[in-house]
PDB file of C-alpha atoms and ligand atoms in Angstrom:
ATOM      1  CA  UNK A   1      43.488  53.998 -31.920  1.00  0.00           C
ATOM      2  CA  UNK A   2      43.688  51.668 -29.249  1.00  0.00           C
ATOM      3  CA  UNK A   3      41.152  48.749 -29.223  1.00  0.00           C
ATOM      4  CA  UNK A   4      38.643  49.157 -26.289  1.00  0.00           C
ATOM      5  CA  UNK A   5      36.616  46.199 -25.471  1.00  0.00           C
ATOM      6  CA  UNK A   6      33.176  46.120 -23.724  1.00  0.00           C
ATOM      7  CA  UNK A   7      30.737  43.112 -23.588  1.00  0.00           C
ATOM      8  CA  UNK A   8      27.088  44.116 -23.654  1.00  0.00           C
ATOM      9  CA  UNK A   9      24.793  42.507 -20.979  1.00  0.00           C
ATOM     10  CA  UNK A  10      22.298  41.396 -23.280  1.00  0.00           C
ATOM     11  CA  UNK A  11      20.783  37.801 -22.723  1.00  0.00           C
ATOM     12  CA  UNK A  12      18.790  35.630 -24.811  1.00  0.00           C
ATOM     13  CA  UNK A  13      15.636  33.265 -24.133  1.00  0.00           C
ATOM     14  CA  UNK A  14      15.378  29.741 -24.727  1.00  0.00           C
ATOM     15  CA  UNK A  15      12.551  29.422 -27.093  1.00  0.00           C
ATOM     16  CA  UNK A  16      11.525  27.989 -30.535  1.00  0.00           C
ATOM     17  CA  UNK A  17      12.442  30.727 -33.111  1.00  0.00           C
ATOM     18  CA  UNK A  18      12.139  31.077 -36.651  1.00  0.00           C
ATOM     19  CA  UNK A  19      15.529  30.403 -38.831  1.00  0.00           C
ATOM     20  CA  UNK A  20      16.389  33.966 -39.227  1.00  0.00           C
ATOM     21  CA  UNK A  21      16.271  34.958 -35.504  1.00  0.00           C
ATOM     22  CA  UNK A  22      19.366  33.009 -34.826  1.00  0.00           C
ATOM     23  CA  UNK A  23      21.940  35.260 -36.830  1.00  0.00           C
ATOM     24  CA  UNK A  24      21.801  38.100 -34.394  1.00  0.00           C
ATOM     25  CA  UNK A  25      22.594  35.484 -31.205  1.00  0.00           C
ATOM     26  CA  UNK A  26      25.257  33.716 -33.263  1.00  0.00           C
ATOM     27  CA  UNK A  27      26.915  37.510 -34.184  1.00  0.00           C
ATOM     28  CA  UNK A  28      26.996  38.326 -30.504  1.00  0.00           C
ATOM     29  CA  UNK A  29      28.714  34.946 -29.443  1.00  0.00           C
ATOM     30  CA  UNK A  30      31.108  35.333 -32.278  1.00  0.00           C
ATOM     31  CA  UNK A  31      31.689  39.014 -31.263  1.00  0.00           C
ATOM     32  CA  UNK A  32      32.050  37.550 -27.410  1.00  0.00           C
ATOM     33  CA  UNK A  33      34.987  35.122 -28.854  1.00  0.00           C
ATOM     34  CA  UNK A  34      36.916  37.799 -30.727  1.00  0.00           C
ATOM     35  CA  UNK A  35      36.825  39.853 -27.539  1.00  0.00           C
ATOM     36  CA  UNK A  36      37.643  37.530 -24.770  1.00  0.00           C
ATOM     37  CA  UNK A  37      40.721  35.558 -26.983  1.00  0.00           C
ATOM     38  CA  UNK A  38      41.967  38.848 -27.984  1.00  0.00           C
ATOM     39  CA  UNK A  39      42.118  40.009 -24.130  1.00  0.00           C
ATOM     40  CA  UNK A  40      43.383  36.588 -23.370  1.00  0.00           C
ATOM     41  CA  UNK A  41      46.331  36.435 -25.906  1.00  0.00           C
ATOM     42  CA  UNK A  42      45.733  32.826 -26.333  1.00  0.00           C
ATOM     43  CA  UNK A  43      42.985  30.393 -27.226  1.00  0.00           C
ATOM     44  CA  UNK A  44      41.121  28.918 -29.995  1.00  0.00           C
ATOM     45  CA  UNK A  45      39.566  30.778 -32.868  1.00  0.00           C
ATOM     46  CA  UNK A  46      38.785  28.798 -35.511  1.00  0.00           C
ATOM     47  CA  UNK A  47      36.226  25.946 -33.896  1.00  0.00           C
ATOM     48  CA  UNK A  48      34.729  28.591 -31.414  1.00  0.00           C
ATOM     49  CA  UNK A  49      33.604  30.708 -34.316  1.00  0.00           C
ATOM     50  CA  UNK A  50      32.698  27.767 -36.625  1.00  0.00           C
ATOM     51  CA  UNK A  51      30.251  25.960 -34.201  1.00  0.00           C
ATOM     52  CA  UNK A  52      28.634  29.676 -32.990  1.00  0.00           C
ATOM     53  CA  UNK A  53      25.677  28.881 -35.172  1.00  0.00           C
ATOM     54  CA  UNK A  54      25.127  25.343 -33.590  1.00  0.00           C
ATOM     55  CA  UNK A  55      25.276  26.745 -30.040  1.00  0.00           C
ATOM     56  CA  UNK A  56      22.807  29.346 -31.125  1.00  0.00           C
ATOM     57  CA  UNK A  57      20.231  26.659 -31.956  1.00  0.00           C
ATOM     58  CA  UNK A  58      21.144  24.315 -29.254  1.00  0.00           C
ATOM     59  CA  UNK A  59      20.934  26.585 -26.414  1.00  0.00           C
ATOM     60  CA  UNK A  60      18.372  29.438 -27.639  1.00  0.00           C
ATOM     61  CA  UNK A  61      16.183  27.476 -29.823  1.00  0.00           C
ATOM     62  CA  UNK A  62      14.093  25.506 -27.297  1.00  0.00           C
ATOM     63  CA  UNK A  63      16.066  22.201 -28.086  1.00  0.00           C
ATOM     64  CA  UNK A  64      17.551  21.841 -24.506  1.00  0.00           C
ATOM     65  CA  UNK A  65      15.876  21.855 -21.425  1.00  0.00           C
ATOM     66  CA  UNK A  66      17.664  23.926 -18.994  1.00  0.00           C
ATOM     67  CA  UNK A  67      17.199  26.841 -16.071  1.00  0.00           C
ATOM     68  CA  UNK A  68      20.021  29.258 -15.808  1.00  0.00           C
ATOM     69  CA  UNK A  69      18.593  30.169 -12.515  1.00  0.00           C
ATOM     70  CA  UNK A  70      18.642  26.484 -11.116  1.00  0.00           C
ATOM     71  CA  UNK A  71      21.865  25.134 -13.053  1.00  0.00           C
ATOM     72  CA  UNK A  72      21.262  21.777 -11.022  1.00  0.00           C
ATOM     73  CA  UNK A  73      17.669  21.290 -11.797  1.00  0.00           C
ATOM     74  CA  UNK A  74      16.910  17.474 -11.938  1.00  0.00           C
ATOM     75  CA  UNK A  75      14.985  17.512 -15.121  1.00  0.00           C
ATOM     76  CA  UNK A  76      17.402  19.305 -17.038  1.00  0.00           C
ATOM     77  CA  UNK A  77      19.214  18.079 -20.409  1.00  0.00           C
ATOM     78  CA  UNK A  78      22.821  17.824 -20.325  1.00  0.00           C
ATOM     79  CA  UNK A  79      25.340  18.957 -22.657  1.00  0.00           C
ATOM     80  CA  UNK A  80      29.135  17.957 -22.802  1.00  0.00           C
ATOM     81  CA  UNK A  81      31.821  19.990 -24.805  1.00  0.00           C
ATOM     82  CA  UNK A  82      34.044  17.065 -25.579  1.00  0.00           C
ATOM     83  CA  UNK A  83      36.156  19.364 -27.777  1.00  0.00           C
ATOM     84  CA  UNK A  84      37.082  21.490 -24.487  1.00  0.00           C
ATOM     85  CA  UNK A  85      39.172  23.783 -26.323  1.00  0.00           C
ATOM     86  CA  UNK A  86      36.264  25.250 -28.017  1.00  0.00           C
ATOM     87  CA  UNK A  87      34.984  26.497 -24.383  1.00  0.00           C
ATOM     88  CA  UNK A  88      35.070  30.137 -25.345  1.00  0.00           C
ATOM     89  CA  UNK A  89      31.741  29.489 -27.255  1.00  0.00           C
ATOM     90  CA  UNK A  90      30.360  27.568 -24.573  1.00  0.00           C
ATOM     91  CA  UNK A  91      31.231  30.392 -22.195  1.00  0.00           C
ATOM     92  CA  UNK A  92      29.820  32.907 -24.152  1.00  0.00           C
ATOM     93  CA  UNK A  93      26.744  30.790 -24.697  1.00  0.00           C
ATOM     94  CA  UNK A  94      26.252  30.479 -21.003  1.00  0.00           C
ATOM     95  CA  UNK A  95      26.553  34.080 -20.299  1.00  0.00           C
ATOM     96  CA  UNK A  96      24.239  35.222 -23.171  1.00  0.00           C
ATOM     97  CA  UNK A  97      21.610  32.243 -21.522  1.00  0.00           C
ATOM     98  CA  UNK A  98      22.033  33.911 -18.144  1.00  0.00           C
ATOM     99  CA  UNK A  99      24.154  31.331 -16.076  1.00  0.00           C
ATOM    100  CA  UNK A 100      26.610  34.227 -15.012  1.00  0.00           C
ATOM    101  CA  UNK A 101      27.255  37.566 -16.001  1.00  0.00           C
ATOM    102  CA  UNK A 102      28.753  38.675 -19.475  1.00  0.00           C
ATOM    103  CA  UNK A 103      31.366  40.678 -17.344  1.00  0.00           C
ATOM    104  CA  UNK A 104      33.165  37.525 -16.698  1.00  0.00           C
ATOM    105  CA  UNK A 105      33.869  36.853 -20.222  1.00  0.00           C
ATOM    106  CA  UNK A 106      36.847  39.550 -19.349  1.00  0.00           C
ATOM    107  CA  UNK A 107      38.330  36.809 -17.336  1.00  0.00           C
ATOM    108  CA  UNK A 108      38.914  34.143 -20.055  1.00  0.00           C
ATOM    109  CA  UNK A 109      42.168  32.362 -19.020  1.00  0.00           C
ATOM    110  CA  UNK A 110      43.131  34.639 -16.218  1.00  0.00           C
ATOM    111  CA  UNK A 111      44.946  33.337 -13.276  1.00  0.00           C
ATOM    112  CA  UNK A 112      42.253  32.204 -10.624  1.00  0.00           C
ATOM    113  CA  UNK A 113      39.331  32.628 -13.002  1.00  0.00           C
ATOM    114  CA  UNK A 114      36.494  30.267 -13.514  1.00  0.00           C
ATOM    115  CA  UNK A 115      36.745  30.445 -17.080  1.00  0.00           C
ATOM    116  CA  UNK A 116      39.896  28.576 -17.771  1.00  0.00           C
ATOM    117  CA  UNK A 117      41.358  27.342 -21.118  1.00  0.00           C
ATOM    118  CA  UNK A 118      39.537  24.094 -20.834  1.00  0.00           C
ATOM    119  CA  UNK A 119      36.263  23.575 -18.956  1.00  0.00           C
ATOM    120  CA  UNK A 120      36.944  22.622 -15.334  1.00  0.00           C
ATOM    121  CA  UNK A 121      34.161  21.022 -13.218  1.00  0.00           C
ATOM    122  CA  UNK A 122      36.140  21.847 -10.120  1.00  0.00           C
ATOM    123  CA  UNK A 123      35.748  25.620 -11.342  1.00  0.00           C
ATOM    124  CA  UNK A 124      31.999  25.420 -10.427  1.00  0.00           C
ATOM    125  CA  UNK A 125      31.016  27.665 -13.216  1.00  0.00           C
ATOM    126  CA  UNK A 126      27.222  27.169 -13.420  1.00  0.00           C
ATOM    127  CA  UNK A 127      26.463  25.397 -16.780  1.00  0.00           C
ATOM    128  CA  UNK A 128      29.517  23.089 -16.825  1.00  0.00           C
ATOM    129  CA  UNK A 129      28.576  19.334 -16.822  1.00  0.00           C
ATOM    130  CA  UNK A 130      32.233  17.981 -16.987  1.00  0.00           C
ATOM    131  CA  UNK A 131      35.495  18.818 -17.248  1.00  0.00           C
ATOM    132  CA  UNK A 132      36.805  18.410 -20.457  1.00  0.00           C
ATOM    133  CA  UNK A 133      39.987  19.155 -22.858  1.00  0.00           C
ATOM    134  CA  UNK A 134      41.592  15.559 -23.071  1.00  0.00           C
ATOM    135  CA  UNK A 135      40.221  14.573 -26.469  1.00  0.00           C
ATOM    136  CA  UNK A 136      37.785  11.841 -26.528  1.00  0.00           C
ATOM    137  CA  UNK A 137      36.945  11.839 -23.036  1.00  0.00           C
ATOM    138  CA  UNK A 138      34.057  13.852 -23.010  1.00  0.00           C
ATOM    139  CA  UNK A 139      31.907  12.004 -25.492  1.00  0.00           C
ATOM    140  CA  UNK A 140      32.768   9.025 -23.229  1.00  0.00           C
ATOM    141  CA  UNK A 141      31.512  10.631 -20.108  1.00  0.00           C
ATOM    142  CA  UNK A 142      28.455  11.909 -22.135  1.00  0.00           C
ATOM    143  CA  UNK A 143      27.835   8.349 -22.913  1.00  0.00           C
ATOM    144  CA  UNK A 144      28.017   7.385 -19.438  1.00  0.00           C
ATOM    145  CA  UNK A 145      25.497  10.084 -18.437  1.00  0.00           C
ATOM    146  CA  UNK A 146      23.023   8.618 -21.281  1.00  0.00           C
ATOM    147  CA  UNK A 147      23.385   5.221 -19.893  1.00  0.00           C
ATOM    148  CA  UNK A 148      22.606   6.198 -16.239  1.00  0.00           C
ATOM    149  CA  UNK A 149      19.670   8.404 -17.347  1.00  0.00           C
ATOM    150  CA  UNK A 150      18.201   5.591 -19.722  1.00  0.00           C
ATOM    151  CA  UNK A 151      18.889   2.381 -17.717  1.00  0.00           C
ATOM    152  CA  UNK A 152      19.201   3.308 -14.264  1.00  0.00           C
ATOM    153  CA  UNK A 153      17.249   6.683 -13.499  1.00  0.00           C
ATOM    154  CA  UNK A 154      14.594   5.916 -16.144  1.00  0.00           C
ATOM    155  CA  UNK A 155      14.000   9.492 -16.851  1.00  0.00           C
ATOM    156  CA  UNK A 156      13.339  11.721 -19.638  1.00  0.00           C
ATOM    157  CA  UNK A 157      16.489  13.763 -19.914  1.00  0.00           C
ATOM    158  CA  UNK A 158      18.496  14.241 -23.143  1.00  0.00           C
ATOM    159  CA  UNK A 159      22.261  14.312 -23.318  1.00  0.00           C
ATOM    160  CA  UNK A 160      24.378  16.401 -25.900  1.00  0.00           C
ATOM    161  CA  UNK A 161      28.025  15.913 -26.788  1.00  0.00           C
ATOM    162  CA  UNK A 162      30.073  17.791 -29.321  1.00  0.00           C
ATOM    163  CA  UNK A 163      33.365  16.692 -30.645  1.00  0.00           C
ATOM    164  CA  UNK A 164      35.696  17.954 -33.274  1.00  0.00           C
ATOM    165  CA  UNK A 165      36.493  15.899 -36.215  1.00  0.00           C
ATOM    166  CA  UNK A 166      40.250  15.601 -35.550  1.00  0.00           C
ATOM    167  CA  UNK A 167      39.121  14.493 -32.024  1.00  0.00           C
ATOM    168  CA  UNK A 168      37.450  11.303 -33.450  1.00  0.00           C
ATOM    169  CA  UNK A 169      41.051   9.933 -34.313  1.00  0.00           C
ATOM    170  CA  UNK A 170      41.265   9.204 -30.736  1.00  0.00           C
ATOM    171  CA  UNK A 171      40.388   5.433 -30.358  1.00  0.00           C
ATOM    172  CA  UNK A 172      38.124   5.765 -27.050  1.00  0.00           C
ATOM    173  CA  UNK A 173      35.671   7.925 -29.065  1.00  0.00           C
ATOM    174  CA  UNK A 174      34.517   4.553 -31.088  1.00  0.00           C
ATOM    175  CA  UNK A 175      34.244   2.593 -27.973  1.00  0.00           C
ATOM    176  CA  UNK A 176      31.857   5.357 -26.730  1.00  0.00           C
ATOM    177  CA  UNK A 177      30.137   5.030 -29.988  1.00  0.00           C
ATOM    178  CA  UNK A 178      29.878   1.294 -29.819  1.00  0.00           C
ATOM    179  CA  UNK A 179      28.266   1.558 -26.176  1.00  0.00           C
ATOM    180  CA  UNK A 180      26.136   4.170 -27.068  1.00  0.00           C
ATOM    181  CA  UNK A 181      24.516   1.692 -29.861  1.00  0.00           C
ATOM    182  CA  UNK A 182      24.822  -1.435 -27.622  1.00  0.00           C
ATOM    183  CA  UNK A 183      22.621   0.225 -24.799  1.00  0.00           C
ATOM    184  CA  UNK A 184      20.126   1.728 -27.510  1.00  0.00           C
ATOM    185  CA  UNK A 185      20.854   5.201 -25.958  1.00  0.00           C
ATOM    186  CA  UNK A 186      18.009   7.142 -27.928  1.00  0.00           C
ATOM    187  CA  UNK A 187      18.275   9.913 -25.346  1.00  0.00           C
ATOM    188  CA  UNK A 188      22.418  10.532 -26.731  1.00  0.00           C
ATOM    189  CA  UNK A 189      22.676  13.093 -29.413  1.00  0.00           C
ATOM    190  CA  UNK A 190      26.230  13.410 -30.849  1.00  0.00           C
ATOM    191  CA  UNK A 191      27.388  16.556 -32.698  1.00  0.00           C
ATOM    192  CA  UNK A 192      30.303  16.429 -34.842  1.00  0.00           C
ATOM    193  CA  UNK A 193      32.096  19.519 -35.773  1.00  0.00           C
ATOM    194  CA  UNK A 194      33.233  18.353 -39.346  1.00  0.00           C
ATOM    195  CA  UNK A 195      35.264  21.441 -40.484  1.00  0.00           C
ATOM    196  CA  UNK A 196      38.213  19.181 -41.883  1.00  0.00           C
ATOM    197  CA  UNK A 197      41.051  21.006 -39.969  1.00  0.00           C
ATOM    198  CA  UNK A 198      42.662  20.263 -37.095  1.00  0.00           C
ATOM    199  CA  UNK A 199      45.689  21.427 -35.066  1.00  0.00           C
ATOM    200  CA  UNK A 200      48.308  20.811 -37.886  1.00  0.00           C
ATOM    201  CA  UNK A 201      46.463  20.377 -40.878  1.00  0.00           C
ATOM    202  CA  UNK A 202      43.430  19.145 -42.672  1.00  0.00           C
ATOM    203  CA  UNK A 203      42.070  16.276 -41.246  1.00  0.00           C
ATOM    204  CA  UNK A 204      41.678  14.089 -44.549  1.00  0.00           C
ATOM    205  CA  UNK A 205      45.498  14.582 -44.630  1.00  0.00           C
ATOM    206  CA  UNK A 206      46.488  14.164 -41.084  1.00  0.00           C
ATOM    207  CA  UNK A 207      44.527  10.855 -40.536  1.00  0.00           C
ATOM    208  CA  UNK A 208      41.535  10.719 -42.491  1.00  0.00           C
ATOM    209  CA  UNK A 209      38.117   9.782 -40.644  1.00  0.00           C
ATOM    210  CA  UNK A 210      36.328   9.497 -44.122  1.00  0.00           C
ATOM    211  CA  UNK A 211      33.527   8.379 -44.788  1.00  0.00           C
ATOM    212  CA  UNK A 212      32.308   9.569 -41.582  1.00  0.00           C
ATOM    213  CA  UNK A 213      28.221   8.907 -41.923  1.00  0.00           C
ATOM    214  CA  UNK A 214      28.933   5.479 -43.043  1.00  0.00           C
ATOM    215  CA  UNK A 215      31.363   4.888 -40.142  1.00  0.00           C
ATOM    216  CA  UNK A 216      28.607   6.202 -37.614  1.00  0.00           C
ATOM    217  CA  UNK A 217      25.783   4.110 -39.501  1.00  0.00           C
ATOM    218  CA  UNK A 218      27.749   0.968 -39.274  1.00  0.00           C
ATOM    219  CA  UNK A 219      28.219   1.571 -35.434  1.00  0.00           C
ATOM    220  CA  UNK A 220      24.331   1.792 -35.112  1.00  0.00           C
ATOM    221  CA  UNK A 221      23.453   5.498 -35.349  1.00  0.00           C
ATOM    222  CA  UNK A 222      20.640   7.265 -36.924  1.00  0.00           C
ATOM    223  CA  UNK A 223      22.905   9.787 -38.766  1.00  0.00           C
ATOM    224  CA  UNK A 224      21.863  13.123 -39.932  1.00  0.00           C
ATOM    225  CA  UNK A 225      24.005  15.278 -42.456  1.00  0.00           C
ATOM    226  CA  UNK A 226      23.779  18.944 -42.297  1.00  0.00           C
ATOM    227  CA  UNK A 227      25.376  22.555 -42.977  1.00  0.00           C
ATOM    228  CA  UNK A 228      26.124  23.560 -39.941  1.00  0.00           C
ATOM    229  CA  UNK A 229      25.708  27.391 -40.544  1.00  0.00           C
ATOM    230  CA  UNK A 230      22.169  26.536 -42.340  1.00  0.00           C
ATOM    231  CA  UNK A 231      19.702  27.511 -39.208  1.00  0.00           C
ATOM    232  CA  UNK A 232      16.766  25.452 -40.988  1.00  0.00           C
ATOM    233  CA  UNK A 233      18.836  22.549 -41.528  1.00  0.00           C
ATOM    234  CA  UNK A 234      20.291  22.533 -37.497  1.00  0.00           C
ATOM    235  CA  UNK A 235      16.819  22.968 -36.454  1.00  0.00           C
ATOM    236  CA  UNK A 236      15.461  20.244 -38.307  1.00  0.00           C
ATOM    237  CA  UNK A 237      18.271  17.858 -37.283  1.00  0.00           C
ATOM    238  CA  UNK A 238      17.662  18.741 -33.584  1.00  0.00           C
ATOM    239  CA  UNK A 239      13.661  17.955 -33.844  1.00  0.00           C
ATOM    240  CA  UNK A 240      14.711  14.495 -35.858  1.00  0.00           C
ATOM    241  CA  UNK A 241      16.792  13.712 -32.666  1.00  0.00           C
ATOM    242  CA  UNK A 242      13.787  14.672 -30.408  1.00  0.00           C
ATOM    243  CA  UNK A 243      11.317  12.401 -32.266  1.00  0.00           C
ATOM    244  CA  UNK A 244      14.146   9.902 -32.227  1.00  0.00           C
ATOM    245  CA  UNK A 245      14.019  10.042 -28.666  1.00  0.00           C
ATOM    246  CA  UNK A 246      10.218  10.532 -27.793  1.00  0.00           C
ATOM    247  CA  UNK A 247       9.403   7.424 -30.084  1.00  0.00           C
ATOM    248  CA  UNK A 248      12.145   5.209 -28.312  1.00  0.00           C
ATOM    249  CA  UNK A 249      13.843   4.587 -31.811  1.00  0.00           C
ATOM    250  CA  UNK A 250      16.428   2.455 -29.817  1.00  0.00           C
ATOM    251  CA  UNK A 251      19.241   4.229 -31.642  1.00  0.00           C
ATOM    252  CA  UNK A 252      21.741   7.086 -30.688  1.00  0.00           C
ATOM    253  CA  UNK A 253      21.600  10.307 -33.112  1.00  0.00           C
ATOM    254  CA  UNK A 254      24.747  11.315 -34.611  1.00  0.00           C
ATOM    255  CA  UNK A 255      24.428  14.935 -36.334  1.00  0.00           C
ATOM    256  CA  UNK A 256      27.432  15.668 -38.665  1.00  0.00           C
ATOM    257  CA  UNK A 257      27.761  19.327 -39.241  1.00  0.00           C
ATOM    258  CA  UNK A 258      29.976  20.400 -41.909  1.00  0.00           C
ATOM    259  CA  UNK A 259      31.179  23.842 -40.942  1.00  0.00           C
ATOM    260  CA  UNK A 260      34.071  26.160 -41.728  1.00  0.00           C
ATOM    261  CA  UNK A 261      36.905  26.837 -39.292  1.00  0.00           C
ATOM    262  CA  UNK A 262      36.467  30.511 -38.237  1.00  0.00           C
ATOM    263  CA  UNK A 263      33.148  31.258 -39.860  1.00  0.00           C
ATOM    264  CA  UNK A 264      32.489  35.066 -39.998  1.00  0.00           C
ATOM    265  CA  UNK A 265      36.201  36.255 -39.921  1.00  0.00           C
ATOM    266  CA  UNK A 266      37.570  36.855 -43.334  1.00  0.00           C
ATOM    267  CA  UNK A 267      41.019  35.902 -43.014  1.00  0.00           C
ATOM    268  CA  UNK A 268      40.372  32.897 -40.395  1.00  0.00           C
ATOM    269  CA  UNK A 269      37.956  31.043 -42.773  1.00  0.00           C
ATOM    270  CA  UNK A 270      38.811  27.605 -43.432  1.00  0.00           C
ATOM    271  CA  UNK A 271      42.604  27.947 -42.342  1.00  0.00           C
ATOM    272  CA  UNK A 272      43.752  25.486 -39.779  1.00  0.00           C
ATOM    273  CA  UNK A 273      46.306  27.811 -38.704  1.00  0.00           C
ATOM    274  CA  UNK A 274      43.274  29.478 -36.804  1.00  0.00           C
ATOM    275  CA  UNK A 275      42.949  26.337 -34.745  1.00  0.00           C
ATOM    276  CA  UNK A 276      44.868  27.484 -31.720  1.00  0.00           C
ATOM    277  CA  UNK A 277      45.492  31.243 -32.186  1.00  0.00           C
ATOM    278  CA  UNK A 278      44.156  34.459 -30.770  1.00  0.00           C
ATOM    279  CA  UNK A 279      43.488  37.608 -32.873  1.00  0.00           C
ATOM    280  CA  UNK A 280      46.343  40.398 -32.198  1.00  0.00           C
ATOM    281  CA  UNK A 281      44.911  43.991 -31.894  1.00  0.00           C
ATOM    282  CA  UNK A 282      45.121  44.539 -35.481  1.00  0.00           C
ATOM    283  CA  UNK A 283      43.455  41.273 -36.313  1.00  0.00           C
ATOM    284  CA  UNK A 284      40.657  41.799 -33.616  1.00  0.00           C
ATOM    285  CA  UNK A 285      40.005  45.267 -35.331  1.00  0.00           C
ATOM    286  CA  UNK A 286      39.439  43.465 -38.656  1.00  0.00           C
ATOM    287  CA  UNK A 287      37.499  40.537 -37.247  1.00  0.00           C
ATOM    288  CA  UNK A 288      34.840  42.657 -35.330  1.00  0.00           C
ATOM    289  CA  UNK A 289      34.628  44.830 -38.409  1.00  0.00           C
ATOM    290  CA  UNK A 290      33.742  41.441 -40.358  1.00  0.00           C
ATOM    291  CA  UNK A 291      31.362  40.765 -37.201  1.00  0.00           C
ATOM    292  CA  UNK A 292      29.371  43.816 -37.623  1.00  0.00           C
TER     293      UNK A 292
HETATM  294  C1  TPP B 301      44.447  13.517 -25.772  1.00  0.00           C
HETATM  295  C2  TPP B 301      44.465  14.567 -26.531  1.00  0.00           C
HETATM  296  N1  TPP B 301      45.730  14.712 -27.314  1.00  0.00           N
HETATM  297  C3  TPP B 301      46.089  16.115 -27.855  1.00  0.00           C
HETATM  298  C4  TPP B 301      45.439  17.186 -27.403  1.00  0.00           C
HETATM  299  C5  TPP B 301      45.729  18.579 -28.071  1.00  0.00           C
HETATM  300  N2  TPP B 301      44.811  19.056 -29.040  1.00  0.00           N
HETATM  301  C6  TPP B 301      43.681  19.847 -28.606  1.00  0.00           C
HETATM  302  S1  TPP B 301      42.645  20.296 -29.969  1.00  0.00           S
HETATM  303  C7  TPP B 301      43.654  19.253 -30.952  1.00  0.00           C
HETATM  304  C8  TPP B 301      43.300  18.982 -32.407  1.00  0.00           C
HETATM  305  C9  TPP B 301      41.804  18.596 -32.497  1.00  0.00           C
HETATM  306  O1  TPP B 301      40.929  18.720 -33.882  1.00  0.00           O
HETATM  307  P1  TPP B 301      39.699  19.047 -34.145  1.00  0.00           P
HETATM  308  O2  TPP B 301      38.976  18.109 -33.028  1.00  0.00           O
HETATM  309  O3  TPP B 301      39.337  18.747 -35.632  1.00  0.00           O
HETATM  310  O4  TPP B 301      39.365  20.239 -33.261  1.00  0.00           O
HETATM  311  P2  TPP B 301      39.230  21.749 -34.229  1.00  0.00           P
HETATM  312  O5  TPP B 301      40.843  21.872 -34.748  1.00  0.00           O
HETATM  313  O6  TPP B 301      38.049  21.798 -35.213  1.00  0.00           O
HETATM  314  O7  TPP B 301      39.105  22.786 -33.403  1.00  0.00           O
HETATM  315  C10 TPP B 301      44.764  18.532 -30.355  1.00  0.00           C
HETATM  316  C11 TPP B 301      45.674  17.613 -31.014  1.00  0.00           C
HETATM  317  C12 TPP B 301      44.450  17.359 -26.386  1.00  0.00           C
HETATM  318  N3  TPP B 301      43.699  18.224 -26.019  1.00  0.00           N
HETATM  319  N4  TPP B 301      43.942  16.223 -25.972  1.00  0.00           N
END
């Protein structure tokens, strides 16, 4: 039977939750990812599924201050998806937060759509804070935002950026790290998706970035290592960042999240060939079955 795709119109509130409450949200996001990538016939399945748990807590656990009815709200915290190729997880998250209708998820990567294959600021999609996709640049932009908030405007906002682990092979990333520590950006939280997979192999085989924690520590970060699929650990890490910010610790925070590429879909898990491939019809059926 042909696969018929529908998106529910369910949205979720942003509020403090118990760890077990996030699995329903993450499941909805993972299902959105499979459906929209199947319809688009292109896109990145692996990292998007792998970071869905982190997005669930970040956007629906009361971690970030934002208002989907007023996306430009002056006091909002900002999130920059430096690993821009992971945008299907961000698009689903923003739709489920109420920034725009879940109907728009049908339009991923379509001509003229606001949901392009990498986030475009010029697309004016509510919730997108910067164009990204050229690896290494988003986190540098995010550090600039944190500098302007802390040093110029002297406000209370927080800035979050998520990079991949292959992404940190880009040299510019380390200039951003150096600047974040130099300017004591305790309003800045760097989330690293450490799935040890990149486009054409294991990160450790292509260009090892290890030991990661020691590198970030040496650069002057408060480093928190977590299992990126354990909701309790994700919540605690963001709480630590919040207390670093409130107590003005004088250091940026790095959350190193060990994740599994393709998490939740049996045949995609921990396999880098799913870095940049969408499921075909048969694969989408199995994936949606796995994600029941
Ligand atoms: C500057 C730059 N070089 C190359 C690419 C192409 N590219 C997109 S994603 C990617 C691999 C990134 O690996 P990782 O950050 O580990 O992401 P994951 O495989 O976990 O999704 C590459 C090489 C790019 N987008 N930008």
